[in-house]
Amino acid sequence: MKILTKWLRAYLPGLAVDDARLAEDLTLRGIAVEGIYDLDDGNGSLFEMDITTNRVDAMNHYGVAREAAAIYGLALPELSYELPKARQSGQDFPVRIEAESECGRFTARVLRGISIGESRDWFASAEVATYFGLLEQKRISNAVDASNFAWLAMGQPTHTFDLDKIEGGIVVRRARKGERLKTLDGVERVLDAEDLIVADHAKPVGLAGVMGGWDTMITPATTNVLVEAAWFEPMAVRRTARRHGLHTDASHRFERGADFNAGSVASALVTRILLANGGWIEGNLVDVRVAALEGRTAGRAPISLALSEVQRILGTTVDEEGISAATVENVLQALGCELATCGGADREGTAWLVTLPSWRLDLEREIDLIEEVARVYGYNRFANTLPAFGEGLSALPWADSETAVRRTFLAAGFHEAIASTFCSAAEAALTAPQPGLVVPLGNPLSEEAGVLRPSLVPGMLGMIAGNLHRDVSDVRLFELGTVFSGTTERVEERPAAVFGAVGSLPEEGPLHPQRAIDFYDLKGMVEQVLARFQARAVYFDRFPAEAGLTPAWLHPYRAARVAVDGATVGWFGQLHPSEAARRKLHNLKQPALVGELYLDRLYKLALRKPIAREISRFQPVRRDFSLVLLESIGWEKIDQALARLQIPELVDWRVREVFRDERMGAGEYSLLLGTTFQAVDRTLREEELQSFQARVVEAVGRAGARLRS
Amino acid sequence: MTNEEIPNLTAFDEAALDEAFGVLERQARGDAAALDGEAAVEAYRLHWLGRKQGRLNEVSGRWLKAAPAEAKKALGLRFNALKAVVEQLLEQGAGAGPDGAALAAEVIDITLPGTRRLTGAEHPITKTLNEITSVFAALGYSVGVGPEVETDYYNFECMNFPPGHPARDTQDTLVISNQERKPLRDRLLLRTHTSPVQMRTMELQPPPVRIVIPGKVHRNDAADATHSPIFHQVEGLCVDTNITFSDLKGTLDHAMKALFGSAVKTRFFPSFFPFTEPSADVQISCIFCGGKGCKKCKQSGWIELLGCGMVDPAVFAFAAEKQPAYDPKKVSGFAFGMGVERIAMMKYGVSEIGQFYAGDMRFLGQFA
């Protein structure tokens, strides 16, 4: 909204500050001036305003002038316009309010002998031509300009009808379903019983508080005019405007609460401008009011305000006196409130009954008045104090777990990413751990973002593809985020982690060959994540492809399920080749790897607390075994066989090497098993070692391995 | 190296032995004086301790054998002492390490780049969220979270956005499908702000409350350089007896100084939020120009950073339905909320909000 300081100063001749200072002072009181443009030639400045929606009363020149008057303690003259004496008519123009809960006031004035043409100024301070010129407001005709001028001056919507097109009189009522109205924008609208309209005795002539009708509009041929200035109930206007997809100056004001008392003033202002081109008023101003709505607005009951409450909420000020009774009175009176003292006479006990101004429907409660006091007094005149420390902290139960997981991924060289909360229905179907429990949006941003993500995998695949398409060939990303499952009745949210990688390990240097990141790198990272938690049993397994248990986005033979204490906590492995192809990720030197962890299940476990264990002072002894195994026998079998031995001195065993060569039998491979023996209390004797070795050989033999000769 | 032959001993009395071993020790020390480099050390070792031609071996061969039985002990003691001296000299010589030339041959190019184990980078949004929450944690605030899918009641109604209120228009909402048949308050939507967690917290916990709530929020906004339908907020709530507007000012002034440096100034403007009253927008003095005015602050010297206000009594009234202790006549409080992306963009010089959600390795790697 644009405000002319020239116009403001016309209302406030005593305003002494310059425009820059005025802008700053208004801004600090919440009447924000976003831009100041110097207009030269003694025309003052143009303020570009940004006023919050609760302050519609200040979205006009008189409203801003009132704020300035309050800030500087100036007197603001009341708006009133003298009109020439009316010619009498036989009877008042007929106006009836049928929708009594939605239209509170309707004023109508009949003007005759009007000539429609260029608007003329009628007195010095209402310089229509000058103000419109400075505001770059187009001048259309005196009828339109008059309404616009009243709008810019005092923010009251008005409407002018061609009186000769009105049949009978005015009725404000709900529309009947199927009634038609062509509005001023030229659109033919079919009305509904929800719509509040202004009608004559035969037809709708306007959407009440939103837009007038085409057939009754002022034309160059118009000579008789009906001026409307009304008060419509906010919800009714909002409903009508929304139903028709309209947002007009008028609807904006009415939706936020117009001034119940402003109608007759605005009507007089419009009349003055129209009469400048000739014509006369016929009859009295018809002013129909609904007492119930007037009682809820202009006539609403005073509210009480206690000084102690003002001080309880606002606290300490920079100047020592603090907020005094005089401050409260000065501020509120300047804003148009009337204060009557009540309650105790002592300073602390001061209280008032406050009668509220008709233009401030946003003021309803004591707290609203306290805000006004703080606002006009100046927020920055309050001190910076700190509240006393209260009760102890309550920590988020899984905050530490999340930090542990994040740190493990970061240490593994994966960057943290944040992807969209949404994915397409097709992606959801592919990746949802519980197919069918996918939640669609009612008004999605796009089809690709049609549902709440049931998995973090779609986002990760998108980010991997995005990097490769930007020629970034090494990708290592993870995301910690929320996944959604359920129905449109009930949505469950769970924390999850996703990770994905393509390219080489996170090592960068000229001297060592780069190694491609592979399945086992991911597995190692998962193991490290799981190692942060106190679990009884962690294992990885794989299911036959025909079992259909492996997620469809994974390569069925190069993927693992992650199980902790019997529950599935995630899946990871190579991206399924057909999914890779679909995303143009199939021509890579190394396949893309991706995995997801269900953190809600992991977070049920306690974080592992490191406990130091005594380190043996005695020499460890290493023994390697070169084993030959059938391809069908995995490391897990050997691992379990050694675990079952339960030799306390067998402190470590690991795969040192896996190799295959053609001299071995068909379907066989070789594995170099490294073992370490160590006792905590003695040096191991040769005989003991011999016996341990024999048991190792026997155990791996039972598991299906033989020693390589 | 001493090449003098080991003489034969004729007398084995103490004085003769002292004399003979004294000569040998002087020789051993003399030989050891010039031990530089591994080769010299090895030669010394062979010369004195070699199993076959070593001088000590010769001593033991000639003198020990020839010694009469009564002198063997005295001779043995002196022999061992000499051996210890030689071994010690050898150790000293070996400790001196290889000579300069040998070292020079081992030269490496230290100007080649180092091998870096790359660690991952925390997302700048996570980093910023954590920085903000830890500032408030230090002021005694707990950290809370809430669901991203909310009901209309929590997102709007109890935050004092009555049904049909124009303020709802300012937060274009993404909704879950098929909600039309439900009562308005039960309809599911993606929360447009973290404020609903204020109510969820108060419903569970009587006052006092001090909590910060980091979280992801969504709005049905068109994406541009500074707007995204997905973004993050940190919400804060402090409720107790006698919490005042000046406490709100002091708390946020402290927090902004902790986040942006002690030289930062704050100023408060009236604003409007349905769930606070009085409401304020907070500006900080521009962190780029210190308030002199620059491009980043549009020459104003100030940057708008967050919204806040005193908790509206209507919000307390909703909370009091489940926790009667939230009586607006007895308790008061303040709430604040800030956009994390905006702060992160400012702190790290990010120009496009969309970069936060693209997962671009080149962008994210900068924050390692």
GROMACS .gro file of C-alpha atoms in nm, chain A residues 575 603 667:
model
    3
  575LEU     CA    1   2.080  -5.103  -0.649
  603TYR     CA    2   1.655  -4.617   1.896
  667GLY     CA    3   3.326  -7.458  -0.725
   0.00000   0.00000   0.00000
